XYZ file of C-alpha atoms in Angstrom:
728
model
C 75.811 112.533 131.265
C 78.426 109.346 131.572
C 82.152 110.220 130.613
C 83.467 108.318 128.021
C 87.130 108.932 127.605
C 88.082 110.106 131.613
C 87.227 108.336 134.465
C 88.417 108.321 138.211
C 88.616 105.905 141.158
C 89.189 107.183 144.515
C 91.671 104.906 146.484
C 91.990 106.260 150.181
C 93.231 109.721 149.417
C 94.400 109.407 145.965
C 92.124 109.735 142.778
C 93.381 107.739 140.158
C 92.673 109.128 136.710
C 92.286 106.881 133.889
C 92.527 107.983 130.038
C 90.893 105.959 127.550
C 89.740 106.834 124.241
C 87.247 104.043 123.193
C 87.411 105.164 119.467
C 91.031 104.591 118.892
C 93.936 102.756 119.330
C 95.938 105.625 120.893
C 94.726 108.338 123.260
C 94.873 111.897 121.639
C 93.837 115.253 123.296
C 90.649 115.573 121.468
C 88.232 118.274 122.498
C 85.963 115.412 124.109
C 89.319 114.529 126.107
C 89.950 118.060 127.214
C 86.321 118.405 128.192
C 85.997 115.572 130.497
C 89.645 115.950 131.878
C 88.530 119.387 132.918
C 85.515 118.160 134.605
C 87.409 115.341 136.588
C 90.099 117.731 137.746
C 87.510 120.221 138.997
C 85.730 117.546 140.834
C 89.061 116.218 142.188
C 90.182 119.701 143.564
C 86.759 120.359 145.032
C 86.674 117.213 146.860
C 88.613 117.620 150.181
C 89.084 113.950 150.910
C 91.346 113.807 147.774
C 94.846 114.757 148.879
C 96.392 114.155 145.364
C 96.063 112.524 142.054
C 97.611 109.899 139.713
C 97.294 110.155 135.729
C 97.391 106.733 133.886
C 96.382 105.507 130.687
C 94.535 102.246 130.296
C 95.779 101.388 126.830
C 98.914 99.204 127.243
C 101.259 100.694 124.594
C 99.798 104.477 125.040
C 99.907 107.289 127.352
C 98.835 110.162 125.196
C 100.259 110.104 121.690
C 99.561 114.088 121.252
C 96.919 116.470 120.362
C 94.191 115.428 117.684
C 95.528 116.559 114.223
C 91.719 116.605 112.922
C 91.099 119.156 115.693
C 93.526 121.232 114.092
C 92.950 120.581 110.659
C 89.351 121.533 111.113
C 90.245 125.147 111.889
C 89.829 127.778 109.130
C 91.966 130.413 110.222
C 95.457 130.867 112.419
C 93.061 132.588 115.194
C 90.914 129.584 115.578
C 94.378 127.297 115.958
C 95.756 129.818 118.522
C 92.626 129.765 120.647
C 92.990 126.039 120.956
C 96.685 126.247 122.058
C 95.876 129.026 124.369
C 92.835 126.566 125.802
C 95.810 123.831 126.226
C 98.047 126.389 127.696
C 95.323 127.241 130.459
C 94.306 123.977 131.143
C 98.084 122.728 131.756
C 99.009 125.787 133.647
C 95.838 124.683 136.422
C 97.602 121.523 136.388
C 100.907 122.697 137.201
C 99.469 125.232 139.784
C 97.405 122.524 141.245
C 97.447 122.762 145.085
C 96.955 118.741 145.119
C 100.136 117.127 143.533
C 99.549 115.341 140.089
C 101.703 112.032 139.162
C 101.728 111.204 135.804
C 102.265 107.428 135.755
C 103.709 106.824 131.940
C 103.632 103.712 129.994
C 103.734 103.677 126.338
C 104.195 106.385 123.901
C 103.996 109.954 125.721
C 104.584 112.417 122.653
C 103.506 115.874 121.770
C 100.679 117.291 123.820
C 100.827 113.959 125.856
C 104.218 114.888 127.055
C 103.140 118.748 127.561
C 100.339 117.321 129.744
C 103.220 115.166 131.962
C 105.581 118.340 131.913
C 102.658 120.036 133.783
C 102.268 117.286 136.566
C 104.516 117.687 139.680
C 106.095 114.374 139.129
C 106.441 111.664 136.396
C 107.057 108.204 136.860
C 107.597 105.969 133.618
C 108.093 102.089 132.599
C 111.229 100.580 131.570
C 109.366 99.560 128.484
C 110.650 99.455 125.070
C 107.522 101.247 124.128
C 107.794 103.799 126.692
C 109.161 107.044 124.518
C 109.128 110.954 125.281
C 109.254 113.178 122.410
C 107.805 116.464 120.803
C 107.339 115.043 117.094
C 105.312 118.317 116.196
C 108.032 119.997 114.274
C 107.717 116.645 111.915
C 104.024 117.844 110.978
C 105.243 121.349 110.373
C 104.043 122.575 114.153
C 105.743 123.221 117.538
C 104.540 122.178 121.055
C 101.781 124.794 121.414
C 100.490 123.792 124.772
C 103.335 125.212 126.854
C 105.993 122.790 125.658
C 108.262 125.406 124.207
C 108.301 127.279 127.525
C 108.388 124.286 130.098
C 110.834 121.837 128.359
C 113.845 124.070 128.483
C 113.384 125.130 132.103
C 113.415 121.329 132.941
C 116.141 119.977 130.553
C 118.155 123.233 129.724
C 118.205 124.976 126.409
C 120.588 122.344 124.500
C 118.617 119.345 125.191
C 115.289 121.208 124.879
C 116.241 122.415 121.531
C 117.665 118.871 120.317
C 113.961 117.288 121.071
C 112.013 119.789 119.340
C 113.852 120.341 116.523
C 114.699 116.832 115.496
C 111.257 115.471 117.064
C 113.379 112.199 118.064
C 112.124 109.737 120.781
C 113.762 109.659 123.799
C 113.587 106.246 126.059
C 112.623 106.081 129.394
C 116.427 105.407 130.854
C 117.414 108.289 129.060
C 114.663 110.566 129.943
C 115.426 109.742 133.876
C 119.258 110.927 132.903
C 118.056 114.175 131.320
C 115.829 115.052 134.081
C 112.523 114.430 131.925
C 111.228 111.779 134.473
C 111.746 111.387 138.068
C 111.412 107.737 138.557
C 111.357 104.469 136.582
C 109.412 101.301 137.163
C 110.673 97.704 135.942
C 107.878 95.923 133.606
C 106.573 92.965 134.785
C 106.526 89.562 133.140
C 103.299 87.252 132.599
C 101.417 85.924 135.503
C 97.519 85.539 136.194
C 97.348 88.324 133.612
C 99.302 89.623 130.479
C 102.598 91.070 130.977
C 100.879 94.488 129.789
C 97.984 94.593 132.197
C 100.114 93.515 135.521
C 102.790 96.262 134.563
C 99.956 98.886 134.102
C 98.376 97.770 137.706
C 101.993 97.762 139.304
C 102.762 101.246 137.816
C 99.625 102.449 139.387
C 100.389 101.060 142.683
C 104.038 103.007 142.734
C 102.560 105.923 141.504
C 99.700 106.115 144.243
C 102.247 105.421 146.677
C 104.613 108.357 145.375
C 101.290 110.831 145.398
C 101.143 109.594 149.127
C 104.712 110.331 149.646
C 104.871 113.640 148.061
C 101.738 114.700 150.264
C 103.393 113.341 153.528
C 106.586 115.630 152.563
C 108.381 111.975 152.419
C 109.050 112.563 148.714
C 110.974 115.816 147.430
C 109.651 117.284 144.354
C 113.006 119.268 143.588
C 115.933 117.232 143.309
C 119.230 118.503 144.886
C 121.331 119.574 141.588
C 124.668 117.950 140.975
C 127.887 119.825 140.073
C 127.395 119.781 136.174
C 123.844 120.884 136.397
C 124.964 124.026 138.659
C 127.858 124.888 136.189
C 125.227 124.719 133.493
C 123.097 126.931 135.270
C 125.894 129.537 136.118
C 127.123 129.484 132.624
C 123.474 130.028 131.228
C 122.681 132.801 133.366
C 124.996 134.983 130.918
C 123.053 136.565 128.174
C 125.761 136.565 125.593
C 126.277 132.297 126.161
C 122.477 132.194 125.397
C 122.739 134.245 122.260
C 125.734 131.997 121.315
C 123.485 128.894 121.646
C 120.196 130.435 119.776
C 122.726 131.629 116.875
C 124.395 128.206 116.769
C 120.949 126.400 116.620
C 119.671 129.095 113.858
C 122.765 128.065 111.629
C 122.593 124.672 111.790
C 118.716 124.777 111.309
C 119.442 126.952 108.362
C 122.083 124.469 106.788
C 119.703 121.653 107.154
C 116.436 123.031 106.080
C 117.758 125.239 103.394
C 115.016 127.711 105.079
C 112.264 125.691 103.237
C 110.798 124.794 106.655
C 109.316 127.667 108.828
C 108.850 125.281 112.122
C 112.253 125.035 113.512
C 112.749 128.871 113.286
C 109.558 129.453 114.970
C 110.349 127.237 117.977
C 113.706 129.034 118.449
C 111.735 131.994 118.561
C 109.294 130.889 121.376
C 111.870 129.576 123.701
C 113.957 132.774 123.090
C 110.763 134.849 123.999
C 110.172 132.899 127.026
C 113.898 132.771 128.443
C 114.380 136.314 127.625
C 111.056 138.287 128.107
C 109.419 136.193 130.833
C 106.669 133.642 130.724
C 103.622 135.801 129.431
C 105.784 136.839 126.140
C 106.611 133.078 125.924
C 102.944 131.839 126.156
C 101.836 134.577 123.702
C 104.438 134.060 121.110
C 103.841 129.983 121.302
C 100.073 130.428 120.732
C 100.323 132.819 117.599
C 103.075 131.053 116.253
C 101.444 127.868 116.429
C 98.203 129.248 114.395
C 100.509 130.890 111.762
C 102.343 127.280 111.304
C 99.236 125.309 111.344
C 98.011 127.564 108.358
C 101.205 127.038 106.235
C 101.340 125.115 103.221
C 104.412 123.061 104.298
C 102.541 122.016 107.613
C 99.309 120.850 105.447
C 101.760 119.104 103.021
C 103.221 117.111 106.406
C 100.269 116.403 107.855
C 98.961 115.136 104.328
C 102.205 112.879 104.356
C 101.509 111.719 107.800
C 97.733 110.821 107.063
C 99.081 109.086 103.988
C 101.692 107.117 105.511
C 98.814 105.692 108.230
C 97.013 105.219 104.989
C 99.775 103.069 103.347
C 100.537 101.457 106.590
C 97.107 99.062 106.627
C 96.134 96.269 103.947
C 93.100 97.637 101.604
C 93.103 93.778 100.408
C 92.356 92.014 103.323
C 93.830 89.273 105.180
C 95.578 86.691 103.210
C 94.218 83.135 103.130
C 97.946 81.986 104.505
C 100.388 83.849 106.587
C 103.889 83.845 105.458
C 106.129 82.152 107.972
C 108.919 81.253 105.932
C 110.558 83.261 103.150
C 113.343 82.309 100.787
C 115.505 85.007 99.241
C 117.463 84.467 95.843
C 120.431 86.406 95.402
C 122.693 87.680 98.569
C 123.776 91.126 97.338
C 122.858 94.083 98.609
C 119.205 93.808 97.945
C 118.625 90.647 99.005
C 120.729 90.641 102.189
C 118.898 93.939 102.956
C 115.398 92.279 102.622
C 116.783 89.321 104.631
C 117.745 91.806 107.192
C 114.185 93.201 107.656
C 112.719 89.990 107.572
C 114.674 88.225 110.433
C 114.285 90.437 113.215
C 110.438 90.360 112.631
C 110.574 86.695 113.556
C 110.276 85.461 109.737
C 112.369 82.350 109.232
C 114.282 83.297 105.978
C 116.474 81.388 103.631
C 119.163 83.249 101.598
C 120.286 81.318 98.813
C 123.288 82.618 96.319
C 125.198 80.844 93.526
C 128.555 81.511 95.215
C 129.975 80.922 98.768
C 131.828 84.264 98.678
C 128.543 86.062 97.822
C 126.363 84.095 100.263
C 128.908 85.079 102.920
C 129.078 88.859 102.079
C 125.234 88.695 102.415
C 125.211 86.989 105.778
C 127.933 89.368 106.935
C 125.585 92.381 105.933
C 122.731 91.036 108.125
C 124.883 90.318 111.041
C 126.427 93.799 110.712
C 123.246 95.398 110.599
C 122.042 93.964 113.768
C 125.529 94.333 115.479
C 125.246 98.050 114.927
C 121.728 97.934 116.775
C 123.474 96.018 119.602
C 126.242 98.932 119.776
C 123.497 101.462 119.712
C 121.968 99.261 122.768
C 118.792 99.231 120.895
C 118.908 95.120 121.253
C 120.908 93.112 123.570
C 123.778 90.673 121.972
C 121.562 87.643 123.348
C 118.548 88.999 120.810
C 120.851 89.589 118.457
C 121.911 86.029 118.053
C 118.473 84.832 118.610
C 117.137 86.960 115.482
C 120.130 85.564 113.286
C 118.872 81.876 114.189
C 115.853 82.824 112.030
C 118.225 83.061 109.035
C 119.873 79.722 106.970
C 122.221 80.576 104.259
C 122.579 77.984 101.644
C 123.757 77.251 97.746
C 120.885 75.338 96.447
C 117.021 74.817 96.795
C 116.571 72.343 99.723
C 114.026 73.285 102.243
C 112.399 75.617 99.205
C 109.202 73.277 99.535
C 108.556 74.725 103.126
C 108.559 78.309 101.674
C 105.675 80.380 101.459
C 107.175 83.046 99.319
C 110.283 83.295 97.351
C 111.513 86.946 96.749
C 113.992 87.068 93.857
C 116.963 89.859 93.980
C 119.055 88.657 91.143
C 120.768 90.719 88.514
C 118.244 92.956 86.074
C 118.433 90.445 82.963
C 115.112 88.967 81.770
C 116.983 85.940 80.741
C 118.269 85.072 84.383
C 114.930 86.049 85.895
C 113.188 83.700 83.672
C 115.812 80.748 84.452
C 115.290 81.157 88.235
C 111.591 81.486 88.295
C 111.691 78.040 86.092
C 114.070 76.606 88.875
C 111.948 77.726 91.843
C 108.745 76.400 90.434
C 110.170 73.202 90.172
C 110.754 72.938 93.911
C 108.061 75.344 95.374
C 104.724 74.048 96.911
C 101.591 75.179 94.693
C 100.599 77.916 96.869
C 103.849 79.670 97.324
C 104.238 83.122 96.070
C 106.911 84.252 93.299
C 108.017 87.858 94.128
C 110.231 89.817 91.867
C 112.626 92.606 93.314
C 112.895 94.672 89.906
C 113.332 98.153 89.634
C 112.056 98.371 86.012
C 111.342 95.161 84.252
C 107.448 94.640 83.624
C 106.121 91.721 85.967
C 103.985 90.312 83.380
C 107.332 89.809 80.845
C 108.897 88.152 83.708
C 105.630 86.266 84.486
C 105.764 84.487 81.057
C 108.188 81.833 82.160
C 105.708 81.213 84.998
C 103.144 77.890 85.170
C 101.063 79.914 87.609
C 100.995 83.683 86.752
C 98.674 84.215 89.333
C 101.001 83.609 92.115
C 103.662 86.211 90.560
C 103.721 89.853 91.711
C 106.491 92.447 91.937
C 107.942 93.733 95.191
C 110.313 96.510 94.502
C 112.461 97.625 97.602
C 114.534 100.579 98.069
C 118.363 100.493 98.568
C 119.326 100.647 101.519
C 116.486 98.274 102.601
C 116.790 98.987 106.415
C 116.654 102.559 106.016
C 114.212 103.171 103.271
C 110.604 102.933 104.271
C 109.308 102.350 100.717
C 108.044 99.133 99.146
C 106.259 99.253 96.003
C 104.331 96.252 95.193
C 103.347 95.633 91.415
C 100.258 93.882 90.173
C 99.683 92.146 86.921
C 96.273 91.538 85.310
C 96.565 87.917 86.112
C 97.946 88.377 89.866
C 95.070 87.151 92.365
C 93.818 89.408 94.973
C 95.163 86.932 97.931
C 98.621 86.928 96.373
C 98.431 90.956 96.693
C 97.280 90.494 100.256
C 99.864 88.299 101.444
C 102.736 90.549 99.686
C 101.300 93.537 101.414
C 101.049 91.558 104.862
C 105.020 90.728 104.665
C 105.760 94.198 103.544
C 103.903 95.592 106.830
C 105.233 92.901 108.927
C 108.854 94.180 107.760
C 107.819 97.763 108.760
C 107.467 99.082 105.371
C 104.965 102.034 104.096
C 103.243 100.356 100.852
C 102.090 101.213 97.642
C 100.327 99.139 95.254
C 100.696 99.960 91.507
C 100.006 98.505 88.171
C 102.397 96.950 85.760
C 104.480 98.779 83.246
C 107.770 99.479 82.351
C 109.303 101.591 85.106
C 106.106 100.992 87.211
C 105.507 104.285 89.201
C 108.925 105.318 91.213
C 111.359 104.437 88.442
C 109.273 105.690 85.738
C 109.128 109.276 87.537
C 113.043 109.389 88.113
C 113.915 108.092 85.095
C 113.034 111.586 83.117
C 114.464 113.598 85.997
C 117.680 111.981 85.945
C 117.983 112.329 82.028
C 117.314 116.002 82.461
C 119.933 116.077 85.116
C 122.335 114.635 82.550
C 121.560 116.951 79.987
C 122.273 119.792 82.660
C 125.670 118.465 83.259
C 126.378 118.406 79.783
C 125.230 122.079 79.390
C 128.118 122.800 81.629
C 126.773 122.585 84.957
C 128.972 120.580 87.503
C 127.630 117.963 90.098
C 128.209 120.067 93.066
C 125.936 123.046 91.662
C 123.617 120.472 90.310
C 123.218 119.075 93.676
C 122.958 122.663 95.427
C 120.130 123.217 93.090
C 118.268 120.198 93.732
C 118.747 120.018 97.557
C 117.715 123.992 97.383
C 114.355 123.021 96.050
C 113.795 120.406 99.125
C 115.263 116.947 97.850
C 117.265 115.642 100.663
C 119.835 114.277 98.225
C 121.221 116.107 95.248
C 120.633 114.632 91.756
C 124.095 113.724 90.756
C 124.552 112.314 94.461
C 121.332 110.238 93.915
C 122.744 108.803 90.432
C 125.835 107.754 92.226
C 123.722 105.981 95.141
C 121.356 104.360 92.651
C 124.586 103.480 90.562
C 125.466 104.871 87.044
C 125.360 101.329 85.535
C 121.579 100.826 86.650
C 120.912 104.112 85.577
C 122.249 103.567 82.326
C 120.453 100.111 82.326
C 117.024 101.839 83.189
C 117.638 104.541 80.713
C 117.907 102.620 77.662
C 114.960 99.979 78.733
C 112.722 103.031 79.380
C 114.169 105.111 76.286
C 112.842 101.906 74.358
C 109.557 101.709 76.109
C 108.559 105.391 75.798
C 110.684 106.867 73.182
C 111.904 110.415 72.707
C 109.885 111.663 75.853
C 112.303 109.895 77.862
C 115.294 111.699 76.422
C 117.346 114.394 77.363
C 120.858 113.803 78.194
C 122.879 111.604 76.057
C 122.674 108.009 77.562
C 125.845 107.076 75.433
C 127.487 109.367 78.577
C 126.267 106.928 81.446
C 127.416 104.155 79.320
C 130.760 106.075 78.884
C 131.360 106.456 82.539
C 130.359 102.415 83.381
C 132.975 101.646 80.699
C 135.564 103.340 82.595
C 134.400 101.838 85.954
C 132.631 105.021 87.204
C 129.529 103.120 88.790
C 128.699 105.569 91.546
C 129.367 104.969 95.492
C 129.748 101.278 95.233
C 132.689 101.388 92.893
C 134.231 104.145 94.787
C 133.670 106.963 92.123
C 131.105 108.116 89.898
C 130.072 111.508 89.437
C 132.043 112.100 92.974
C 134.777 110.220 94.605
C 134.067 108.234 97.647
C 136.936 107.382 100.242
C 135.736 104.558 102.975
C 135.302 106.590 105.983
C 135.183 110.316 104.903
C 131.633 112.190 104.490
C 133.484 114.941 102.655
C 133.410 113.748 98.796
C 135.198 115.635 96.068
C 133.654 115.834 92.515
C 135.504 113.196 90.268
C 138.159 115.008 88.149
C 137.577 112.503 85.249
C 134.371 113.644 84.856
C 134.995 116.716 82.969
C 137.015 115.049 80.406
C 134.260 112.141 79.908
C 131.516 114.743 79.386
C 133.923 116.915 76.831
C 132.734 115.102 73.613
C 129.019 115.155 74.733
C 128.963 119.030 75.927
C 126.077 121.074 74.753
C 125.408 124.911 74.531
C 122.898 125.814 77.068
C 120.122 128.103 75.828
C 120.134 131.197 78.329
C 116.372 131.549 78.092
C 115.829 128.620 80.061
C 119.279 128.301 82.098
C 118.568 130.412 85.304
C 119.047 128.618 88.634
C 115.094 128.581 88.812
C 114.755 127.323 85.448
C 116.968 124.756 86.086
C 115.352 123.587 89.136
C 111.832 123.590 87.614
C 113.231 121.707 84.469
C 113.785 118.691 86.644
C 111.127 118.883 89.246
C 108.116 119.499 86.119
C 109.549 116.179 84.315
C 109.179 114.145 87.552
C 105.831 115.863 88.250
C 104.409 115.432 84.865
C 105.270 111.669 84.726
C 103.691 110.978 88.002
C 100.465 112.681 86.743
C 100.920 110.478 83.681
C 100.916 107.513 85.989
C 97.693 108.401 87.670
C 96.137 109.163 84.360
C 97.374 105.652 82.842
C 95.748 103.982 85.842
C 99.517 103.060 87.081
C 98.637 104.709 90.312
C 95.461 103.807 92.319
C 95.108 107.126 93.848
C 97.076 110.493 94.505
C 97.783 109.617 98.046
C 100.003 106.765 97.120
C 101.669 108.939 94.319
C 102.644 111.168 96.890
C 103.762 108.514 99.304
C 105.870 106.739 96.910
C 107.551 109.856 95.678
C 108.538 111.283 99.100
C 109.488 108.080 100.632
C 111.007 106.179 98.091
C 112.589 108.751 95.737
C 112.996 111.746 98.040
C 110.762 114.132 96.650
C 110.501 117.249 98.883
C 108.716 116.700 102.194
C 107.759 120.155 102.178
C 105.620 120.176 99.116
C 104.024 117.162 100.361
C 104.402 114.950 97.128
C 103.951 115.665 93.284
C 100.264 115.788 93.503
C 99.999 117.821 96.840
C 102.661 120.469 94.865
C 100.318 120.745 91.889
C 97.609 121.420 93.998
C 99.532 124.125 95.952
C 101.649 125.378 93.262
C 99.119 125.791 90.737
C 98.573 123.478 87.769
C 98.468 126.505 85.539
C 101.609 128.059 86.852
C 103.369 124.654 86.050
C 101.931 124.179 82.756
C 103.198 127.727 81.798
C 106.521 126.784 82.960
C 106.635 123.803 80.916
C 105.489 125.491 77.774
C 108.670 127.764 77.932
C 110.839 124.798 78.150
C 108.836 122.713 75.749
C 109.874 125.729 73.006
C 113.204 124.881 73.226
C 113.202 120.919 74.052
C 110.202 119.840 72.723
C 108.223 116.674 73.800
C 110.003 116.193 76.857
C 108.216 119.114 78.601
C 104.589 118.198 76.750
C 102.094 118.533 80.056
C 99.906 115.467 79.827
C 96.276 115.665 79.179
C 95.484 115.230 83.089
C 97.706 118.377 84.182
C 96.247 120.289 81.410
C 92.478 119.341 82.734
C 93.705 120.659 86.188
C 95.225 124.085 84.539
C 92.125 124.690 82.709
C 90.150 124.400 85.839
C 91.479 125.788 88.939
C 88.808 124.121 90.971
C 90.141 120.751 90.287
C 92.176 119.482 93.112
C 94.130 115.947 93.733
C 93.449 116.107 97.164
C 89.897 117.284 98.478
């Protein structure tokens, strides 16, 4: 039986083991890969002519990206998953105890199970490639490193660094990995020659790794490095149990503060490390495999894995390749959003024109793009030369010159339909016939904007989220007249900018703004009922939202919230009621516009993270005070009042055909609006929590507040029939 995933070639007395999954862009530790790897290693150990081995991947950007998630998801019980974990532990233990040294030659991503594999090898060499990163991202899927990672990593890099890696899931670049002691040697990448740079680098890495393997056998290269003074001191300090306990406690407190106890994986990781360090390896491995099994069965892990699959889906263009690639992009308006869109476009090599009406506005926008890139230079993720060459893709101007070359124009001007019509007409007078016009509006229906267009098939909505360089989501809005090629082009540009994309139908507030508005209306009502912003925020973050409701209103901008509340109130009537919109208008009149004006629900001071509740707020709310109804005012009721309005509106968007499917609904809510990731999005939440239970809560609120809490028909269908699920 020919092997498809793992092959080896003998070079003198060194076996070069090459990994390559023919069915995927990345290598994963699938059942097939593990089976073949075991066979290959057994042959190597049995062959007396072979003295050492090198493990290398034939894929240019990937060593091993981790375990195969589908393999874990196929398991029906915690015991099955624990058995998988034990299989991995045993396989890597054999490699760790190998009589013939194994050198891991790492180029590209070496993550999760891939890193655990490399840690079991006797020696690690990595390329200084930008794509070479080492990390343990399992925690981001609600899992833990389940093949010996929680036991080997602390030994190799010390407790503090091991906890940092395992609890954040952050990627470590090759140079940092060498400093930490995660890899032994670094190898330079090569430029182009007779072959591509990638191929030459892999060949060079293999050559060097083979030399190292021979050097280890000939005792020319030591496997243990002489520890420096700092490491000796750290080891000495760590030998005291009370110091270790102090570390466990500090880490545990930090985890509880950040996760509010809503994510089980970080706590289990601490438990596994502790078991191994304090009770020995056997106890550690046992804790690891059992906890791995338990975590795989949690609703949190399923939610996070669901989001991972959803993200992968939303990073593909389901509309096919566009007829013409967008090479030149023009942006109207150099405000926060316009400059943000420019920033994520120029660094991907798109020629970008940034146009504003005033010189001050234009300078501020260009300065924002420069600052964003300069921050990357300070963090050493790009060089100052790269920063300057990226900036050369940006042209700032006050007129429409050069617009005839643009393949797409994105307008990010003020949310006012008459201004949008004015710029649309001006732009159509100068652009080429096949140029696309996209609007970055957060609530105005695209068809109302397209009324002014001579070619509505080329008009589309591209709703970015602020700050554009940090928020991953892009919501693309299509009207009945938008052509398929226009959509394909918009998605292609978004993917190039590195966004996760949902494509939704047109209507007031589209999907994201339409879900957020009722929740913010409810938050204002809660404040009118006497709950202060700090308490409101702790209730929302306690439910799993990364940002509290009052802080979110400040981030969005109180003026924007007031504007949206008014527009959507007109469109959807009393169902979008709740708090009094006049309260928001009064705040705006008094200059409280949120973070951008320095005060909103909170007061913001430049340079200070700590924010205090705005003392002016109390007297502004006074005339709008309402008496709370004790039957629906417990902390838990307040949380569900906020969340149920969000979720009900999301389900209604699916029912109305605004959303194409529940997956995009979940991705949009989590990545655009900060819906709790541990719940996996509104649709996953309904599946897990139970539509019947949610409807029961909503009926209680409906008795007090009326139609704002009436469950939509699709939610009622799911409540009546428990076998109906949004996610199969």
